[in-house]
Coordinates of C-alpha atoms and ligand atoms in Angstrom, one line a residue:
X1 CA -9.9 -20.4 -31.1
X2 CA -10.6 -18.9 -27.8
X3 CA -6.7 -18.6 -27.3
X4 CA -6.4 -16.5 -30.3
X5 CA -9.1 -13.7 -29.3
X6 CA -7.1 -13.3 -26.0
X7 CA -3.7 -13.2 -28.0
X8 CA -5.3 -10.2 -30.0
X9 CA -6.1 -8.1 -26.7
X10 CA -4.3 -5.2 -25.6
X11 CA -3.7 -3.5 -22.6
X12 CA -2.4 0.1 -21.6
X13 CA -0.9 0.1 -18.2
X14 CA -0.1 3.7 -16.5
X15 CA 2.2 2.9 -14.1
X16 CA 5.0 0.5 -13.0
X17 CA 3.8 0.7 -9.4
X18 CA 2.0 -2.3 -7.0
X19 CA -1.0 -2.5 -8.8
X20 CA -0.2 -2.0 -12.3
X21 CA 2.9 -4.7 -12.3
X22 CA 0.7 -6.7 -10.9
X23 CA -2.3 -6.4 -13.0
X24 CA 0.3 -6.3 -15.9
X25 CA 2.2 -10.0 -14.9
X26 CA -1.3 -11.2 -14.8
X27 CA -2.6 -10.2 -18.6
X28 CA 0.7 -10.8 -20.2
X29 CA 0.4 -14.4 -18.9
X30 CA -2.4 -14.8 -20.6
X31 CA -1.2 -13.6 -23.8
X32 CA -2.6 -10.2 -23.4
X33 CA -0.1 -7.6 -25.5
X34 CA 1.2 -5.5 -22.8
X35 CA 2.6 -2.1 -22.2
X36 CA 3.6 -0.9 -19.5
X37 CA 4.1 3.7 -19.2
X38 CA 6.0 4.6 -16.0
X39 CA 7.2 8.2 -15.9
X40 CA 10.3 7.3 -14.0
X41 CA 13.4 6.3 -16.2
X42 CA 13.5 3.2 -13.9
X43 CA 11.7 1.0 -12.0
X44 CA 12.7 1.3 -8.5
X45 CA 11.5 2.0 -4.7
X46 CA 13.9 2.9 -2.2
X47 CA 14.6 3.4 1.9
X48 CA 11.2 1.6 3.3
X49 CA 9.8 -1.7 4.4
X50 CA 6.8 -3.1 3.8
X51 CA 4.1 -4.9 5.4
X52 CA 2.8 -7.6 3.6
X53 CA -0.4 -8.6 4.8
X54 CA -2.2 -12.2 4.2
X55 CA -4.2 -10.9 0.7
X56 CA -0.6 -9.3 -0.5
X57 CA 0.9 -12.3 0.2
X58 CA -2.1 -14.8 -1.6
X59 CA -1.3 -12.8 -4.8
X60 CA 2.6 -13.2 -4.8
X61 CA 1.5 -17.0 -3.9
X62 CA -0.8 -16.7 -7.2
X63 CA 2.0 -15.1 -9.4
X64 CA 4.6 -17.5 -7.9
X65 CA 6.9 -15.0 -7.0
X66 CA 6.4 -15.3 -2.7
X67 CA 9.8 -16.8 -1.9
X68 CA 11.5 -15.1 -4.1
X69 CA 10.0 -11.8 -2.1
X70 CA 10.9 -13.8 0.9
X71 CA 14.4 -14.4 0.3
X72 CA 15.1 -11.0 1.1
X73 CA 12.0 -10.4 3.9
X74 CA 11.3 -11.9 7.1
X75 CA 8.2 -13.9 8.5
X76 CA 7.0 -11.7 11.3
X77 CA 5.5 -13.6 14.5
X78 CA 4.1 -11.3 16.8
X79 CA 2.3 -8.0 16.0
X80 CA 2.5 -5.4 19.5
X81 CA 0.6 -2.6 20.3
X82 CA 3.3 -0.6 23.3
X83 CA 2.9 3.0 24.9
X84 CA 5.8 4.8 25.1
X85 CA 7.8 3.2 27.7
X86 CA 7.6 -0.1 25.9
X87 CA 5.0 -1.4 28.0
X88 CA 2.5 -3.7 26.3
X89 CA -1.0 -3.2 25.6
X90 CA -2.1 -5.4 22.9
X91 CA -0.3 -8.6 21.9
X92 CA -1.6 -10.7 18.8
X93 CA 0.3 -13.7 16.7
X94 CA 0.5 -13.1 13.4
X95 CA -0.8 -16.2 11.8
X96 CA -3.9 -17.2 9.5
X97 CA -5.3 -14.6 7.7
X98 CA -3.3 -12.5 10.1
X99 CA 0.3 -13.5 8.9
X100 CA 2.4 -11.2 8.4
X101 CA 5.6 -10.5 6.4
X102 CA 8.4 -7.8 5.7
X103 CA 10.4 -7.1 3.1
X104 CA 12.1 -3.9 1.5
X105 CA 9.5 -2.5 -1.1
X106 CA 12.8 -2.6 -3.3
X107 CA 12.3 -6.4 -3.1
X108 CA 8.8 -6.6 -3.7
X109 CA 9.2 -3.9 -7.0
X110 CA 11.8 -5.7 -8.2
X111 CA 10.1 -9.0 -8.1
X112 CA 6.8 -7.9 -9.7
X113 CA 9.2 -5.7 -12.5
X114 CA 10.8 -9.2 -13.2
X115 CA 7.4 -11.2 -13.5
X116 CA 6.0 -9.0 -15.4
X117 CA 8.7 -8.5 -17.8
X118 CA 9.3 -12.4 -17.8
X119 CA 5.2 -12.6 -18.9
X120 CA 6.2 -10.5 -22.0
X121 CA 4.9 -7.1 -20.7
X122 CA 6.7 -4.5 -22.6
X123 CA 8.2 -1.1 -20.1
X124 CA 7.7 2.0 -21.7
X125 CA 10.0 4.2 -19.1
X126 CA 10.1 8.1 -18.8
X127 CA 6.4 7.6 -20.6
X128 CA 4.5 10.0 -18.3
X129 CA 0.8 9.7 -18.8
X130 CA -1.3 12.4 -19.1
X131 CA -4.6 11.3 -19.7
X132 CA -6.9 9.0 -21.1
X133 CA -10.1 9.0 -22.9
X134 CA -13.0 6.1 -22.1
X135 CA -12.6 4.2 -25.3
X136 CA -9.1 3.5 -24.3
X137 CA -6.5 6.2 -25.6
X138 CA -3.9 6.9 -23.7
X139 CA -1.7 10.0 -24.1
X140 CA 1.8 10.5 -22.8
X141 CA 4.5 13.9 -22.5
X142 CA 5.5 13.2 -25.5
X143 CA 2.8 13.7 -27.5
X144 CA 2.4 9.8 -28.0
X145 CA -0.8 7.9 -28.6
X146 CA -1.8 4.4 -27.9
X147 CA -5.1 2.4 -28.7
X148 CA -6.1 0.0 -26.2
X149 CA -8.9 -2.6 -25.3
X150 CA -7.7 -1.7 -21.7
X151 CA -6.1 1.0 -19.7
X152 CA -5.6 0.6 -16.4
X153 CA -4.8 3.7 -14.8
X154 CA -2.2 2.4 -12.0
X155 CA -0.1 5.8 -11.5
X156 CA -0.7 6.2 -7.8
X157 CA -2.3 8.9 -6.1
X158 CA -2.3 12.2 -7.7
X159 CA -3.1 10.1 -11.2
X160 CA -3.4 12.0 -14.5
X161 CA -5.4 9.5 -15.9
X162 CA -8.3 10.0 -12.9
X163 CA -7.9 14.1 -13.4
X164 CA -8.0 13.5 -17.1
X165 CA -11.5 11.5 -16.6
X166 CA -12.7 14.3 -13.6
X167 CA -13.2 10.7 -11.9
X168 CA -11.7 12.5 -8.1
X169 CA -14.6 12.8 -5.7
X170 CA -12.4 13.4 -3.2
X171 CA -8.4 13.9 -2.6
X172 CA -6.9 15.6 0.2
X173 CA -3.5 15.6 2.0
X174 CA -4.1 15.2 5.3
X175 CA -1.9 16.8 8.3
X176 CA -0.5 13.1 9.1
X177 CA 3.8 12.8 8.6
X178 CA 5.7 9.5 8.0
X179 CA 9.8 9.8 8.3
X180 CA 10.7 6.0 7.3
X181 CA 14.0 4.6 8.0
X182 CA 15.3 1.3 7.2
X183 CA 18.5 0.6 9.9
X184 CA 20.9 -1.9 8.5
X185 CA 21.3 -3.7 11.3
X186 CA 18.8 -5.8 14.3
X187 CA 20.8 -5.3 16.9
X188 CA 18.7 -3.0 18.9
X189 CA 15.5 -4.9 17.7
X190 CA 16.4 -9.0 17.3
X191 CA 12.9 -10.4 17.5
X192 CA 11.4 -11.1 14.6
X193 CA 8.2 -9.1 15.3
X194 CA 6.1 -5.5 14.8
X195 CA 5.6 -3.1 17.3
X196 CA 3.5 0.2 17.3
X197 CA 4.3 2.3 20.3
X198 CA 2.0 5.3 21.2
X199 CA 2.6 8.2 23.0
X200 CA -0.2 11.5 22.7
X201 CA 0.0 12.0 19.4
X202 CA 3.1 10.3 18.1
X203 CA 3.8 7.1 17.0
X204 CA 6.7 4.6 16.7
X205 CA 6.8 1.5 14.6
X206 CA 9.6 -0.5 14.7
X207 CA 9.7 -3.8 12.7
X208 CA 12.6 -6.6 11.7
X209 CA 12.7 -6.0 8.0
X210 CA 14.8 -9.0 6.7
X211 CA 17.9 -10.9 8.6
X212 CA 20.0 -7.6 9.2
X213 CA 17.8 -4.5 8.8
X214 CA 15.0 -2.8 10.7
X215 CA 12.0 -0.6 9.3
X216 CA 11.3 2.2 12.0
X217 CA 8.8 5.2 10.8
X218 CA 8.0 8.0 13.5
X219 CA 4.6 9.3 13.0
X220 CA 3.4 12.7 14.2
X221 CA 1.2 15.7 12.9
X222 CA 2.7 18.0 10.2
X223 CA 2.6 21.0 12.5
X224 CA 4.6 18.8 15.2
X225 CA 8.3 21.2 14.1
X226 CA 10.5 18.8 15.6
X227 CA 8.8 15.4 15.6
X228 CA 9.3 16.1 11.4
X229 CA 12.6 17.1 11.6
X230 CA 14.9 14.9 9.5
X231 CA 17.7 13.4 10.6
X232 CA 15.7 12.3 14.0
X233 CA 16.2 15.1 17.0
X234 CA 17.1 12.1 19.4
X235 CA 16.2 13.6 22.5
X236 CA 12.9 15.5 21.8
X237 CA 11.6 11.3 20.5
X238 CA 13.3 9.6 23.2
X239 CA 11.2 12.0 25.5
X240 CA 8.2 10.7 24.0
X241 CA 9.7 7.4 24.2
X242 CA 11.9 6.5 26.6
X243 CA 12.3 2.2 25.4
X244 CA 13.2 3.7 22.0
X245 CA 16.4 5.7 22.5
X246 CA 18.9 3.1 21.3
X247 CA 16.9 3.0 18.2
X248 CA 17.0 6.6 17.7
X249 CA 20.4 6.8 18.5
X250 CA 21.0 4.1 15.9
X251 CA 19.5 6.1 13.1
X252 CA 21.8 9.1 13.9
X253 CA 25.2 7.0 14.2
X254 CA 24.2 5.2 10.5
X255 CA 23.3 8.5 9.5
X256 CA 20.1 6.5 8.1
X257 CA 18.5 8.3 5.1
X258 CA 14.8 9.2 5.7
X259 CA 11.7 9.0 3.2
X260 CA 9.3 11.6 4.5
X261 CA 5.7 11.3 3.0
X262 CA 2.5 12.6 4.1
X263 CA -0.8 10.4 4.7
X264 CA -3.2 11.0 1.3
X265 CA -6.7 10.1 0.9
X266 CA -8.7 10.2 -2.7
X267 CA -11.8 8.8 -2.8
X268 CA -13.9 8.4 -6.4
X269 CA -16.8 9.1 -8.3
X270 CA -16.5 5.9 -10.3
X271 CA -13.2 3.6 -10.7
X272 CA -14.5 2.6 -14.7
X273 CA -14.8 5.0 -17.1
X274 CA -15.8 2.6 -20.3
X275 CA -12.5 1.0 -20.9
X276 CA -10.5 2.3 -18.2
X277 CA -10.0 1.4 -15.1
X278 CA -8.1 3.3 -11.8
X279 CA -6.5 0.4 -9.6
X280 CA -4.4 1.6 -6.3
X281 CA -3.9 4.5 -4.6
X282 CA -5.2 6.0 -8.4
X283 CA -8.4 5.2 -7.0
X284 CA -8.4 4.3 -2.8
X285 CA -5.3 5.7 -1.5
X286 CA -5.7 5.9 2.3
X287 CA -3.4 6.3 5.1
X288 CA -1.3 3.1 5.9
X289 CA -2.6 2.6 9.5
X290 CA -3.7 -1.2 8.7
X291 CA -1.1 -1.9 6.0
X292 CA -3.6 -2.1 3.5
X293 CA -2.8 0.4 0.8
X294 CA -0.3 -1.9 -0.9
X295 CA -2.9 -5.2 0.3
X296 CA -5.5 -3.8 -1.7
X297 CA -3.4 -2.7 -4.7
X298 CA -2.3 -5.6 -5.6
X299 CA -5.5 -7.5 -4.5
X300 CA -7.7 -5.6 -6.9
X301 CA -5.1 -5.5 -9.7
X302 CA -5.4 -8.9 -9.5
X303 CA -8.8 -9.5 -9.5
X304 CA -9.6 -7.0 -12.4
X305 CA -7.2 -8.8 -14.8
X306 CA -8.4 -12.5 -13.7
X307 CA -11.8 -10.9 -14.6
X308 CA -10.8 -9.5 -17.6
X309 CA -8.6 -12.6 -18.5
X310 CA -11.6 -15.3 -17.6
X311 CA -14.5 -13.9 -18.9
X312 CA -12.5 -12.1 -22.1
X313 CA -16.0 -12.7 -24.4
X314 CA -17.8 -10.3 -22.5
X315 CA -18.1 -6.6 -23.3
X316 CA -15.1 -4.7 -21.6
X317 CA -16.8 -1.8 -19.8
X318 CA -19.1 -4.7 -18.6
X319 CA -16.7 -6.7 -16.8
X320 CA -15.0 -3.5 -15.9
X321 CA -18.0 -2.7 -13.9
X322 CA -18.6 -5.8 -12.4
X323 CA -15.2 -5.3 -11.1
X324 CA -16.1 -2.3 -9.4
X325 CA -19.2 -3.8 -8.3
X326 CA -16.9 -6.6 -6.1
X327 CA -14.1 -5.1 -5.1
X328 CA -15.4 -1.5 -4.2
X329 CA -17.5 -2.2 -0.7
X330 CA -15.0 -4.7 1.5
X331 CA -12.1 -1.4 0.1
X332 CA -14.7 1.4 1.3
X333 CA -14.7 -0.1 4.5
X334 CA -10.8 -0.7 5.0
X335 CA -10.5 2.9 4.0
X336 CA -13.1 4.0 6.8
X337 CA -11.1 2.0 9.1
X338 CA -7.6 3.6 8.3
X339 CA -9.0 6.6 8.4
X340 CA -10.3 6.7 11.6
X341 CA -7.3 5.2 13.2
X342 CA -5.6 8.3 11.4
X343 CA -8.0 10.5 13.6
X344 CA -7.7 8.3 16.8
X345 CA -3.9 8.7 16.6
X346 CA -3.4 12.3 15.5
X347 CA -6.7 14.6 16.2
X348 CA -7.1 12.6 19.3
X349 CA -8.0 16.2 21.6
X350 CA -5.4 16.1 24.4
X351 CA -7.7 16.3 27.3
X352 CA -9.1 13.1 26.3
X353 CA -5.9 10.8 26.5
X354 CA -6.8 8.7 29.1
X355 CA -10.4 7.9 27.2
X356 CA -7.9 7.0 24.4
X357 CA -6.3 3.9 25.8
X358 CA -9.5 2.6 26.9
X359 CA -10.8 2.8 23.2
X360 CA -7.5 1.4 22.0
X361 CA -8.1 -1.2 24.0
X362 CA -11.5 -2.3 22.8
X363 CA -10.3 -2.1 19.3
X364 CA -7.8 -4.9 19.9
X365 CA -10.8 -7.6 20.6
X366 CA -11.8 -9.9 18.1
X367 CA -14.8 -9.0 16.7
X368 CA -13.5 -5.4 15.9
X369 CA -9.7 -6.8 15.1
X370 CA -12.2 -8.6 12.3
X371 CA -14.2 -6.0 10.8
X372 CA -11.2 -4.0 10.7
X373 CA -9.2 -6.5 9.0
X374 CA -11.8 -7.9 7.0
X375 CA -9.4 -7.2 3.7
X376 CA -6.6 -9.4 4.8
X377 CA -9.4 -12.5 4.5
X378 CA -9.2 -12.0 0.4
X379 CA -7.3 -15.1 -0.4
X380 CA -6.2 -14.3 -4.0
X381 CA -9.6 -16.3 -5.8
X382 CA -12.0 -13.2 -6.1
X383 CA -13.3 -15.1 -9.7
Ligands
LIG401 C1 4.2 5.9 4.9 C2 3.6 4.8 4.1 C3 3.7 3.5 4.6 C4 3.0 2.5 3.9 N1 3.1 1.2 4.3 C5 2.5 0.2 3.7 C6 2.6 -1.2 4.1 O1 3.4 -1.4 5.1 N2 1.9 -2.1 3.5 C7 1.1 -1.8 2.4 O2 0.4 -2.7 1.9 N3 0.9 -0.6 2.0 C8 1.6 0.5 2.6 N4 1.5 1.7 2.1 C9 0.7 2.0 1.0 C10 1.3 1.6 -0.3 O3 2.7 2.1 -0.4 C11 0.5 2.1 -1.5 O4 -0.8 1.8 -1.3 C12 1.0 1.4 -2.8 O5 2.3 1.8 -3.1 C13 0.1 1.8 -3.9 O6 0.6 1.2 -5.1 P1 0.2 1.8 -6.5 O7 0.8 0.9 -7.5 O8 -1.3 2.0 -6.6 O9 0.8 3.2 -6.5 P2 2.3 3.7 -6.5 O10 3.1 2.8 -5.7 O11 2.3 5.1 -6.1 O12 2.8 3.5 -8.0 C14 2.4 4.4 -9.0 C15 3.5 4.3 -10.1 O13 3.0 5.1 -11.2 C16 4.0 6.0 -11.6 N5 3.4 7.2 -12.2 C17 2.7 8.2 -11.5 N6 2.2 9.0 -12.4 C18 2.5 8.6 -13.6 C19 2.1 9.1 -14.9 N7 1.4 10.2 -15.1 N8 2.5 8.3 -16.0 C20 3.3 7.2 -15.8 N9 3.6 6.7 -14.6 C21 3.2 7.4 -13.5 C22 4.8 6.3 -10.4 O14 6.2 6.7 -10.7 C23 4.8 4.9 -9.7 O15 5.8 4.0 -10.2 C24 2.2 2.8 2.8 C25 2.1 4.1 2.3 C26 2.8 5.1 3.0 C27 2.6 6.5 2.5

């Protein structure tokens, strides 16, 4: 009897991204009907790595999908904090509620496209959402109109669906650059670990990315003219950092392509409007200084739809809000903290450098490391 009320429930999801796959995989194996709108005629991520952090990876665990994300990722083992000449200031293993993996987000996509489908979740592509109204209609481009018990509003950060419900408090572009690469080879990075390398107000990341590719992204402000300029001005970067040449070098001779995005931040009145719900960037998107856009995404998609799925007698908007009410604070906070790393990195004054390194420093110890990283605890049970 219970069985059948579930069967009967259906859900709207905008957005074939991290969150709503996720969210999606988890209703439809339930025997929740459904439908997935993504504005793209396929589902697909290209170019980039990704961190997966230990709350990503408890969800993949939960959806059994983990090795299959693994078979084309790595297990990172070591997570470095370098200044420009390669010299090491912080050192941490990546193990506990610190592991860490990589994988190509094409990986990861694909394997939450393919769970969800498997579930029964129907993909509705080039279905471009344009808004949504509280007691569940959704509306797409072409003049469509869907009733739903749910709609999750998973279409990333400039969402239609949070516009459409005048749900932004807060959504700005801030003067932050990321030029991704992902090298096909290891050869000038063979270890299988992380490393950010500082230098005034660039950064480096280099990271193995799976058996035979590496993720580097070079980090600078937007009004840095040459540190944005794609393909990678090899020199002007190696000047900044010298350890780093053969890896700039690298990208040139692959002729890499580069993804070039700049750090967002939206912040929100409310994520529940009656019987919708923003999950993702939709409704926290923050700049990925602790990994955690993607962490959270697929954390929170998860723990609205076990919500939704375990206590499905309940009102909607109720559980909805209860939702909110346990997931909001501990994401708050993450955002705080990726926000000000943001600031320390790239509106750090000049004059103050030196003060810098000392306050790097102090951020590497434990009990900040934990506050910081408090997200990365969530172990995939938030029922
Ligand atoms: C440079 C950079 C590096 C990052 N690195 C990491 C990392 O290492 N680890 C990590 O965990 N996170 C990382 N993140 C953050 C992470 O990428 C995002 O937080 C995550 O992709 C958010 O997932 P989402 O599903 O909410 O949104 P998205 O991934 O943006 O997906 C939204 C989906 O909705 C679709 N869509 C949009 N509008 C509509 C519409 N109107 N109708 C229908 N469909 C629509 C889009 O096409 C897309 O498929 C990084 C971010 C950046 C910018």
């Amino acid at each position: 009897m219970e069985r059948d009320m579930v069967i009967e429930r259906r859900a709207h999801v905008c957005g074939a991204g991290l969150a709503g796959l996720t969210t999606a995989t988890v209703l439809a194996r339930a025997g929740w009907s459904v439908t997935v709108h993504e504005r793209a005629t396929e589902v697909r991520e290209v170019g980039a790595g990704i961190y997966l952090k230990n709350n990503l990876l408890s969800v993949l665990e939960h959806l059994g999908i983990a090795d299959q994300v693994l078979s084309h990722g790595i297990v990172l083992e070591r997570s470095q904090m370098r200044d420009g000449s390669g010299a090491v200031l912080q050192d941490h293993e990546l193990n506990g509620h610190r592991r860490t993996w990589m994988c190509p987000r094409e990986s990861l996509i694909r394997a939450l496209a393919d769970a969800a489908t498997a579930a029964g979740a129907q993909l509705k592509l080039g279905s471009r959402v344009v808004a949504a109204t509280p007691d569940g209609v959704v509306s797409n481009d072409r003049g469509e109109q869907f009733h739903a018990d749910v709609v999750i509003a998973a279409d990333g950060v400039s969402s239609a669906v949070r516009e459409s419900l005048d749900l932004t408090a807060h959504y700005q572009r801030l003067e932050t650059v990321a030029t991704r690469y992902l090298l096909p080879s290891r050869t000038a990075w063979p270890e299988a670990i992380t490393a950010m390398h500082w230098a005034g107000r660039r950064r480096v990341g280099v990271s193995a990315v799976s058996d035979d590719q590496t993720y580097v992204y070079l980090i600078c402000p937007a009004d840095d003219r040459v540190g944005t300029r794609v393909p990678v001005e090899v020199r002007n970067w190696s000047d900044s950092f010298p350890a780093l040449t053969s890896i700039f070098a690298e990208i040139r001779h692959h002729g890499t392509e580069a993804i070039q995005h700049q750090y967002n931040i939206v912040r929100c009145r409310r994520w529940v409007a009656g019987h919708v719900a923003l999950v993702g960037d939709a409704a926290h998107a923050q700049p990925p200084t602790l990994g955690q856009g993607g962490g959270l995404a697929l954390a929170n998609g998860h723990s609205l739809a076990q919500m939704l799925v375990t206590r499905h007698s309940d009102p909607i908007d109720d559980i909805l809000r209860a939702w909110e009410r346990r997931c909001r604070p501990l994401t708050n906070r993450t955002q705080r903290w990726a926000m000000s790393l943001d600031k320390i990195t790239n509106r750090w004054p000049a004059p103050l450098l030196p003060i810098r390194s000392v306050l790097l420093g102090v951020m590497g110890r434990p009990f900040i490391q934990d506050r910081m990283r408090a997200a990365e605890r969530f172990d995939g049970r938030a029922v």
